[in-house]
Amino acid sequence: MFEDLTLFAMARKSMNWLAKRQEVLSENVANANTGNYQAKDLAPLSFKNLVDKDTAVRAVTTNPMHVSPMVEPVRFETLTERRPEESKPNGNSVLIEEQMQKIGEVKSNYELAANLLQKNMAMLKTAIGKGGGS
């Protein structure tokens, strides 16, 4: 029922991505002492991928004398460069401090998405008269 609502679908996709990223980061930490192991991460989740194409608001020209709307999408690119001194002598590129920082970000973002879902569910319950609030 709620899966059809854009906010809930976006939160679900975000939480699934965060859970998968947690797996990858945990694997990095588990292999911190494995020779030649290269740290991995997921490609960043973009807002564009979260929103269904069906729900996008499109700009249209309402008068032929108006300038036609042309909006270029903003693209973000993440580059990860390793300096030679960041690798261990055994070729391992896992930096525990960096992995722990990323794990903390995942935890915070997951809690944020869960709280957002909880508050929106409470608002919906209040709106339909079933109580809510928390």
Tab-separated table of N, CA and C in Angstrom:
chain	number	residue	atom	x	y	z
A	1	MET	N	0.824	-1.187	0.000
A	1	MET	CA	0.000	0.000	0.000
A	1	MET	C	0.873	1.259	0.000
A	2	PHE	N	1.761	1.368	0.998
A	2	PHE	CA	2.590	2.567	1.113
A	2	PHE	C	3.760	2.557	0.132
A	3	GLU	N	4.066	1.380	-0.433
A	3	GLU	CA	5.179	1.283	-1.376
A	3	GLU	C	4.950	2.145	-2.610
A	4	ASP	N	3.670	2.436	-2.911
A	4	ASP	CA	3.345	3.237	-4.088
A	4	ASP	C	3.592	4.724	-3.866
A	5	LEU	N	3.715	5.143	-2.626
A	5	LEU	CA	3.977	6.547	-2.332
A	5	LEU	C	5.456	6.837	-2.584
A	6	THR	N	5.721	7.909	-3.295
A	6	THR	CA	7.086	8.227	-3.713
A	6	THR	C	8.050	8.304	-2.537
A	7	LEU	N	7.654	8.968	-1.469
A	7	LEU	CA	8.539	9.120	-0.318
A	7	LEU	C	8.928	7.766	0.259
A	8	PHE	N	7.958	6.877	0.387
A	8	PHE	CA	8.239	5.562	0.946
A	8	PHE	C	9.120	4.742	0.004
A	9	ALA	N	8.875	4.843	-1.289
A	9	ALA	CA	9.705	4.124	-2.269
A	9	ALA	C	11.139	4.643	-2.232
A	10	MET	N	11.294	5.958	-2.145
A	10	MET	CA	12.630	6.549	-2.086
A	10	MET	C	13.356	6.118	-0.819
A	11	ALA	N	12.660	6.139	0.304
A	11	ALA	CA	13.282	5.745	1.569
A	11	ALA	C	13.678	4.272	1.529
A	12	ARG	N	12.814	3.434	0.959
A	12	ARG	CA	13.113	2.006	0.858
A	12	ARG	C	14.357	1.771	0.002
A	13	LYS	N	14.426	2.424	-1.161
A	13	LYS	CA	15.593	2.271	-2.037
A	13	LYS	C	16.861	2.753	-1.332
A	14	SER	N	16.744	3.873	-0.638
A	14	SER	CA	17.892	4.426	0.076
A	14	SER	C	18.359	3.480	1.181
A	15	MET	N	17.410	2.937	1.935
A	15	MET	CA	17.766	2.033	3.026
A	15	MET	C	18.368	0.732	2.490
A	16	ASN	N	17.859	0.240	1.370
A	16	ASN	CA	18.439	-0.964	0.756
A	16	ASN	C	19.877	-0.702	0.316
A	17	TRP	N	20.111	0.472	-0.292
A	17	TRP	CA	21.462	0.827	-0.732
A	17	TRP	C	22.391	0.948	0.478
A	18	LEU	N	21.911	1.576	1.540
A	18	LEU	CA	22.730	1.740	2.741
A	18	LEU	C	23.063	0.389	3.373
A	19	ALA	N	22.101	-0.534	3.380
A	19	ALA	CA	22.355	-1.869	3.935
A	19	ALA	C	23.416	-2.603	3.112
A	20	LYS	N	23.328	-2.492	1.800
A	20	LYS	CA	24.319	-3.133	0.927
A	20	LYS	C	25.694	-2.485	1.120
A	21	ARG	N	25.722	-1.160	1.272
A	21	ARG	CA	26.997	-0.470	1.485
A	21	ARG	C	27.620	-0.904	2.809
A	22	GLN	N	26.783	-1.109	3.822
A	22	GLN	CA	27.276	-1.583	5.116
A	22	GLN	C	27.955	-2.943	4.952
A	23	GLU	N	27.363	-3.820	4.131
A	23	GLU	CA	27.971	-5.129	3.854
A	23	GLU	C	29.359	-4.974	3.244
A	24	VAL	N	29.457	-4.111	2.238
A	24	VAL	CA	30.726	-3.906	1.528
A	24	VAL	C	31.781	-3.339	2.473
A	25	LEU	N	31.401	-2.349	3.270
A	25	LEU	CA	32.353	-1.740	4.203
A	25	LEU	C	32.786	-2.734	5.275
A	26	SER	N	31.859	-3.572	5.739
A	26	SER	CA	32.202	-4.599	6.731
A	26	SER	C	33.185	-5.603	6.147
A	27	GLU	N	32.994	-5.927	4.864
A	27	GLU	CA	33.928	-6.830	4.182
A	27	GLU	C	35.319	-6.193	4.113
A	28	ASN	N	35.369	-4.892	3.861
A	28	ASN	CA	36.660	-4.192	3.841
A	28	ASN	C	37.361	-4.317	5.187
A	29	VAL	N	36.621	-4.071	6.267
A	29	VAL	CA	37.203	-4.139	7.611
A	29	VAL	C	37.665	-5.567	7.912
A	30	ALA	N	36.857	-6.550	7.514
A	30	ALA	CA	37.219	-7.952	7.757
A	30	ALA	C	38.497	-8.340	7.021
A	31	ASN	N	38.764	-7.688	5.901
A	31	ASN	CA	39.954	-8.003	5.102
A	31	ASN	C	41.073	-6.982	5.287
A	32	ALA	N	41.059	-6.270	6.392
A	32	ALA	CA	42.041	-5.211	6.629
A	32	ALA	C	43.481	-5.721	6.634
A	33	ASN	N	43.689	-6.983	6.960
A	33	ASN	CA	45.044	-7.534	6.998
A	33	ASN	C	45.312	-8.540	5.887
A	34	THR	N	44.413	-8.628	4.923
A	34	THR	CA	44.589	-9.550	3.798
A	34	THR	C	45.492	-8.910	2.752
A	35	GLY	N	46.536	-9.602	2.375
A	35	GLY	CA	47.476	-9.066	1.397
A	35	GLY	C	46.826	-8.777	0.050
A	36	ASN	N	47.190	-7.642	-0.539
A	36	ASN	CA	46.715	-7.205	-1.856
A	36	ASN	C	45.207	-6.982	-1.948
A	37	TYR	N	44.520	-6.948	-0.816
A	37	TYR	CA	43.075	-6.680	-0.851
A	37	TYR	C	42.865	-5.191	-1.109
A	38	GLN	N	42.001	-4.876	-2.044
A	38	GLN	CA	41.691	-3.483	-2.370
A	38	GLN	C	40.334	-3.114	-1.778
A	39	ALA	N	40.293	-2.013	-1.054
A	39	ALA	CA	39.045	-1.549	-0.448
A	39	ALA	C	38.012	-1.294	-1.533
A	40	LYS	N	36.757	-1.636	-1.233
A	40	LYS	CA	35.659	-1.467	-2.181
A	40	LYS	C	34.621	-0.529	-1.584
A	41	ASP	N	33.808	0.019	-2.463
A	41	ASP	CA	32.679	0.845	-2.028
A	41	ASP	C	31.642	0.811	-3.137
A	42	LEU	N	30.418	1.133	-2.812
A	42	LEU	CA	29.364	1.193	-3.821
A	42	LEU	C	29.386	2.541	-4.513
A	43	ALA	N	28.909	2.550	-5.735
A	43	ALA	CA	28.747	3.823	-6.441
A	43	ALA	C	27.720	4.640	-5.669
A	44	PRO	N	27.918	5.938	-5.578
A	44	PRO	CA	26.985	6.772	-4.816
A	44	PRO	C	25.563	6.664	-5.351
A	45	LEU	N	24.623	6.655	-4.443
A	45	LEU	CA	23.211	6.622	-4.811
A	45	LEU	C	22.795	8.032	-5.172
A	46	SER	N	22.314	8.214	-6.376
A	46	SER	CA	21.935	9.562	-6.797
A	46	SER	C	20.447	9.783	-6.583
A	47	PHE	N	20.096	11.008	-6.317
A	47	PHE	CA	18.696	11.370	-6.130
A	47	PHE	C	17.901	11.036	-7.383
A	48	LYS	N	18.517	11.219	-8.535
A	48	LYS	CA	17.856	10.934	-9.812
A	48	LYS	C	17.428	9.472	-9.882
A	49	ASN	N	18.263	8.561	-9.389
A	49	ASN	CA	17.916	7.143	-9.400
A	49	ASN	C	16.829	6.807	-8.389
A	50	LEU	N	16.700	7.613	-7.350
A	50	LEU	CA	15.675	7.356	-6.345
A	50	LEU	C	14.276	7.687	-6.841
A	51	VAL	N	14.172	8.706	-7.665
A	51	VAL	CA	12.866	9.178	-8.111
A	51	VAL	C	12.481	8.460	-9.398
A	52	ASP	N	11.287	7.934	-9.420
A	52	ASP	CA	10.799	7.281	-10.636
A	52	ASP	C	10.619	8.306	-11.731
A	53	LYS	N	10.857	7.887	-12.953
A	53	LYS	CA	10.686	8.798	-14.086
A	53	LYS	C	9.230	9.236	-14.221
A	54	ASP	N	8.296	8.396	-13.779
A	54	ASP	CA	6.878	8.721	-13.891
A	54	ASP	C	6.490	9.905	-13.014
A	55	THR	N	7.192	10.089	-11.908
A	55	THR	CA	6.794	11.117	-10.957
A	55	THR	C	7.509	12.440	-11.167
A	56	ALA	N	8.386	12.486	-12.131
A	56	ALA	CA	9.141	13.720	-12.354
A	56	ALA	C	8.229	14.834	-12.850
A	57	VAL	N	8.454	16.024	-12.344
A	57	VAL	CA	7.711	17.192	-12.802
A	57	VAL	C	8.478	17.766	-13.984
A	58	ARG	N	7.821	17.855	-15.096
A	58	ARG	CA	8.470	18.327	-16.314
A	58	ARG	C	8.053	19.764	-16.604
A	59	ALA	N	9.021	20.554	-16.998
A	59	ALA	CA	8.735	21.931	-17.397
A	59	ALA	C	8.220	21.909	-18.831
A	60	VAL	N	7.202	22.696	-19.096
A	60	VAL	CA	6.636	22.766	-20.444
A	60	VAL	C	6.482	24.214	-20.854
A	61	THR	N	6.442	24.426	-22.157
A	61	THR	CA	6.215	25.764	-22.688
A	61	THR	C	4.712	25.947	-22.840
A	62	THR	N	4.165	26.950	-22.192
A	62	THR	CA	2.724	27.192	-22.268
A	62	THR	C	2.365	28.201	-23.339
A	63	ASN	N	3.357	28.908	-23.834
A	63	ASN	CA	3.135	29.904	-24.870
A	63	ASN	C	4.291	29.793	-25.855
A	64	PRO	N	4.004	29.733	-27.160
A	64	PRO	CA	5.089	29.586	-28.129
A	64	PRO	C	6.098	30.734	-28.097
A	65	MET	N	5.727	31.861	-27.521
A	65	MET	CA	6.633	33.003	-27.445
A	65	MET	C	7.611	32.886	-26.264
A	66	HIS	N	7.362	31.942	-25.366
A	66	HIS	CA	8.239	31.742	-24.213
A	66	HIS	C	9.463	30.934	-24.616
A	67	VAL	N	10.503	31.083	-23.862
A	67	VAL	CA	11.715	30.300	-24.090
A	67	VAL	C	11.433	28.869	-23.642
A	68	SER	N	11.824	27.912	-24.452
A	68	SER	CA	11.565	26.519	-24.089
A	68	SER	C	12.469	26.111	-22.926
A	69	PRO	N	11.918	25.338	-21.996
A	69	PRO	CA	12.699	24.927	-20.824
A	69	PRO	C	13.722	23.861	-21.194
A	70	MET	N	14.958	24.154	-20.914
A	70	MET	CA	16.028	23.180	-21.142
A	70	MET	C	16.866	23.133	-19.878
A	71	VAL	N	16.707	22.072	-19.142
A	71	VAL	CA	17.434	21.926	-17.891
A	71	VAL	C	18.411	20.771	-18.042
A	72	GLU	N	19.660	21.067	-17.878
A	72	GLU	CA	20.690	20.036	-17.934
A	72	GLU	C	20.812	19.396	-16.553
A	73	PRO	N	20.875	18.071	-16.501
A	73	PRO	CA	21.022	17.427	-15.201
A	73	PRO	C	22.397	17.715	-14.600
A	74	VAL	N	22.412	17.840	-13.297
A	74	VAL	CA	23.673	18.042	-12.585
A	74	VAL	C	24.294	16.670	-12.371
A	75	ARG	N	25.540	16.537	-12.709
A	75	ARG	CA	26.226	15.251	-12.561
A	75	ARG	C	27.339	15.393	-11.519
A	76	PHE	N	27.379	14.412	-10.641
A	76	PHE	CA	28.421	14.378	-9.632
A	76	PHE	C	29.281	13.154	-9.888
A	77	GLU	N	30.556	13.324	-9.715
A	77	GLU	CA	31.460	12.203	-9.927
A	77	GLU	C	32.351	12.076	-8.704
A	78	THR	N	32.481	10.875	-8.224
A	78	THR	CA	33.334	10.630	-7.077
A	78	THR	C	34.597	9.939	-7.540
A	79	LEU	N	35.711	10.523	-7.209
A	79	LEU	CA	36.994	9.925	-7.552
A	79	LEU	C	37.707	9.536	-6.269
A	80	THR	N	38.230	8.357	-6.256
A	80	THR	CA	39.011	7.916	-5.108
A	80	THR	C	40.422	7.659	-5.591
A	81	GLU	N	41.336	8.435	-5.072
A	81	GLU	CA	42.734	8.267	-5.446
A	81	GLU	C	43.499	7.795	-4.224
A	82	ARG	N	44.318	6.818	-4.440
A	82	ARG	CA	45.161	6.305	-3.362
A	82	ARG	C	46.583	6.792	-3.580
A	83	ARG	N	47.123	7.397	-2.563
A	83	ARG	CA	48.537	7.763	-2.616
A	83	ARG	C	49.337	6.526	-2.207
A	84	PRO	N	50.543	6.384	-2.711
A	84	PRO	CA	51.343	5.185	-2.389
A	84	PRO	C	51.500	4.960	-0.887
A	85	GLU	N	51.599	6.043	-0.125
A	85	GLU	CA	51.794	5.871	1.324
A	85	GLU	C	50.535	5.382	2.035
A	86	GLU	N	49.388	5.341	1.331
A	86	GLU	CA	48.156	4.862	1.953
A	86	GLU	C	48.023	3.346	1.884
A	87	SER	N	48.830	2.694	1.083
A	87	SER	CA	48.790	1.235	0.995
A	87	SER	C	49.798	0.651	1.969
A	88	LYS	N	49.452	-0.500	2.497
A	88	LYS	CA	50.353	-1.190	3.414
A	88	LYS	C	51.422	-1.922	2.600
A	89	PRO	N	52.499	-2.319	3.242
A	89	PRO	CA	53.554	-3.041	2.515
A	89	PRO	C	53.049	-4.315	1.819
A	90	ASN	N	51.968	-4.920	2.347
A	90	ASN	CA	51.442	-6.142	1.728
A	90	ASN	C	50.472	-5.843	0.575
A	91	GLY	N	50.342	-4.563	0.192
A	91	GLY	CA	49.489	-4.194	-0.933
A	91	GLY	C	48.039	-3.932	-0.568
A	92	ASN	N	47.703	-4.056	0.701
A	92	ASN	CA	46.333	-3.840	1.156
A	92	ASN	C	46.034	-2.347	1.194
A	93	SER	N	44.865	-1.953	0.679
A	93	SER	CA	44.531	-0.523	0.644
A	93	SER	C	43.442	-0.127	1.640
A	94	VAL	N	43.097	-1.017	2.563
A	94	VAL	CA	42.046	-0.717	3.539
A	94	VAL	C	42.604	0.172	4.643
A	95	LEU	N	41.995	1.321	4.823
A	95	LEU	CA	42.334	2.212	5.936
A	95	LEU	C	41.194	2.109	6.949
A	96	ILE	N	41.483	1.522	8.092
A	96	ILE	CA	40.443	1.277	9.093
A	96	ILE	C	39.728	2.570	9.474
A	97	GLU	N	40.477	3.650	9.662
A	97	GLU	CA	39.865	4.918	10.063
A	97	GLU	C	38.855	5.394	9.019
A	98	GLU	N	39.231	5.278	7.748
A	98	GLU	CA	38.338	5.693	6.663
A	98	GLU	C	37.088	4.808	6.618
A	99	GLN	N	37.271	3.507	6.794
A	99	GLN	CA	36.137	2.582	6.765
A	99	GLN	C	35.192	2.846	7.937
A	100	MET	N	35.751	3.123	9.108
A	100	MET	CA	34.915	3.403	10.277
A	100	MET	C	34.141	4.707	10.095
A	101	GLN	N	34.759	5.686	9.469
A	101	GLN	CA	34.077	6.952	9.195
A	101	GLN	C	32.906	6.710	8.244
A	102	LYS	N	33.129	5.906	7.208
A	102	LYS	CA	32.061	5.596	6.253
A	102	LYS	C	30.943	4.794	6.915
A	103	ILE	N	31.315	3.859	7.792
A	103	ILE	CA	30.312	3.067	8.510
A	103	ILE	C	29.463	3.979	9.391
A	104	GLY	N	30.087	4.969	10.021
A	104	GLY	CA	29.338	5.944	10.823
A	104	GLY	C	28.357	6.741	9.979
A	105	GLU	N	28.784	7.128	8.772
A	105	GLU	CA	27.888	7.845	7.854
A	105	GLU	C	26.696	6.978	7.469
A	106	VAL	N	26.963	5.712	7.177
A	106	VAL	CA	25.890	4.789	6.802
A	106	VAL	C	24.889	4.670	7.942
A	107	LYS	N	25.396	4.508	9.162
A	107	LYS	CA	24.523	4.379	10.333
A	107	LYS	C	23.646	5.615	10.493
A	108	SER	N	24.251	6.790	10.404
A	108	SER	CA	23.492	8.040	10.557
A	108	SER	C	22.443	8.196	9.464
A	109	ASN	N	22.817	7.910	8.226
A	109	ASN	CA	21.879	8.048	7.113
A	109	ASN	C	20.747	7.032	7.193
A	110	TYR	N	21.046	5.819	7.658
A	110	TYR	CA	20.012	4.796	7.807
A	110	TYR	C	19.020	5.213	8.890
A	111	GLU	N	19.549	5.703	10.013
A	111	GLU	CA	18.674	6.172	11.092
A	111	GLU	C	17.815	7.342	10.630
A	112	LEU	N	18.389	8.238	9.842
A	112	LEU	CA	17.638	9.367	9.305
A	112	LEU	C	16.489	8.888	8.424
A	113	ALA	N	16.764	7.947	7.530
A	113	ALA	CA	15.718	7.417	6.647
A	113	ALA	C	14.642	6.696	7.454
A	114	ALA	N	15.051	5.923	8.462
A	114	ALA	CA	14.082	5.209	9.298
A	114	ALA	C	13.206	6.188	10.075
A	115	ASN	N	13.808	7.245	10.622
A	115	ASN	CA	13.028	8.257	11.343
A	115	ASN	C	12.074	8.988	10.415
A	116	LEU	N	12.531	9.280	9.208
A	116	LEU	CA	11.677	9.936	8.226
A	116	LEU	C	10.460	9.071	7.913
A	117	LEU	N	10.681	7.782	7.727
A	117	LEU	CA	9.565	6.865	7.479
A	117	LEU	C	8.614	6.818	8.665
A	118	GLN	N	9.178	6.736	9.860
A	118	GLN	CA	8.359	6.653	11.066
A	118	GLN	C	7.494	7.904	11.237
A	119	LYS	N	8.076	9.070	11.037
A	119	LYS	CA	7.322	10.319	11.190
A	119	LYS	C	6.245	10.457	10.117
A	120	ASN	N	6.563	10.065	8.894
A	120	ASN	CA	5.567	10.149	7.829
A	120	ASN	C	4.443	9.147	8.036
A	121	MET	N	4.754	7.981	8.555
A	121	MET	CA	3.721	7.000	8.872
A	121	MET	C	2.803	7.551	9.962
A	122	ALA	N	3.375	8.198	10.968
A	122	ALA	CA	2.571	8.796	12.039
A	122	ALA	C	1.670	9.897	11.484
A	123	MET	N	2.202	10.703	10.550
A	123	MET	CA	1.377	11.755	9.938
A	123	MET	C	0.215	11.156	9.160
A	124	LEU	N	0.477	10.090	8.426
A	124	LEU	CA	-0.595	9.442	7.668
A	124	LEU	C	-1.652	8.864	8.596
A	125	LYS	N	-1.218	8.236	9.681
A	125	LYS	CA	-2.166	7.678	10.647
A	125	LYS	C	-3.017	8.776	11.264
A	126	THR	N	-2.397	9.902	11.575
A	126	THR	CA	-3.139	11.034	12.128
A	126	THR	C	-4.145	11.551	11.108
A	127	ALA	N	-3.729	11.632	9.858
A	127	ALA	CA	-4.605	12.147	8.801
A	127	ALA	C	-5.825	11.263	8.577
A	128	ILE	N	-5.667	9.955	8.755
A	128	ILE	CA	-6.820	9.074	8.546
A	128	ILE	C	-7.559	8.785	9.850
A	129	GLY	N	-7.130	9.422	10.933
A	129	GLY	CA	-7.855	9.336	12.192
A	129	GLY	C	-7.538	8.120	13.032
A	130	LYS	N	-6.410	7.488	12.819
A	130	LYS	CA	-6.034	6.303	13.595
A	130	LYS	C	-5.056	6.633	14.708
A	131	GLY	N	-4.866	7.910	14.967
A	131	GLY	CA	-3.872	8.297	15.959
A	131	GLY	C	-2.502	8.250	15.340
A	132	GLY	N	-1.538	8.455	16.055
A	132	GLY	CA	-0.181	8.468	15.504
A	132	GLY	C	0.714	9.087	16.527
A	133	GLY	N	1.431	10.061	16.105
A	133	GLY	CA	2.304	10.780	17.020
A	133	GLY	C	3.294	9.863	17.695
A	134	SER	N	4.444	10.354	17.900
A	134	SER	CA	5.472	9.643	18.664
A	134	SER	C	6.620	10.554	18.904
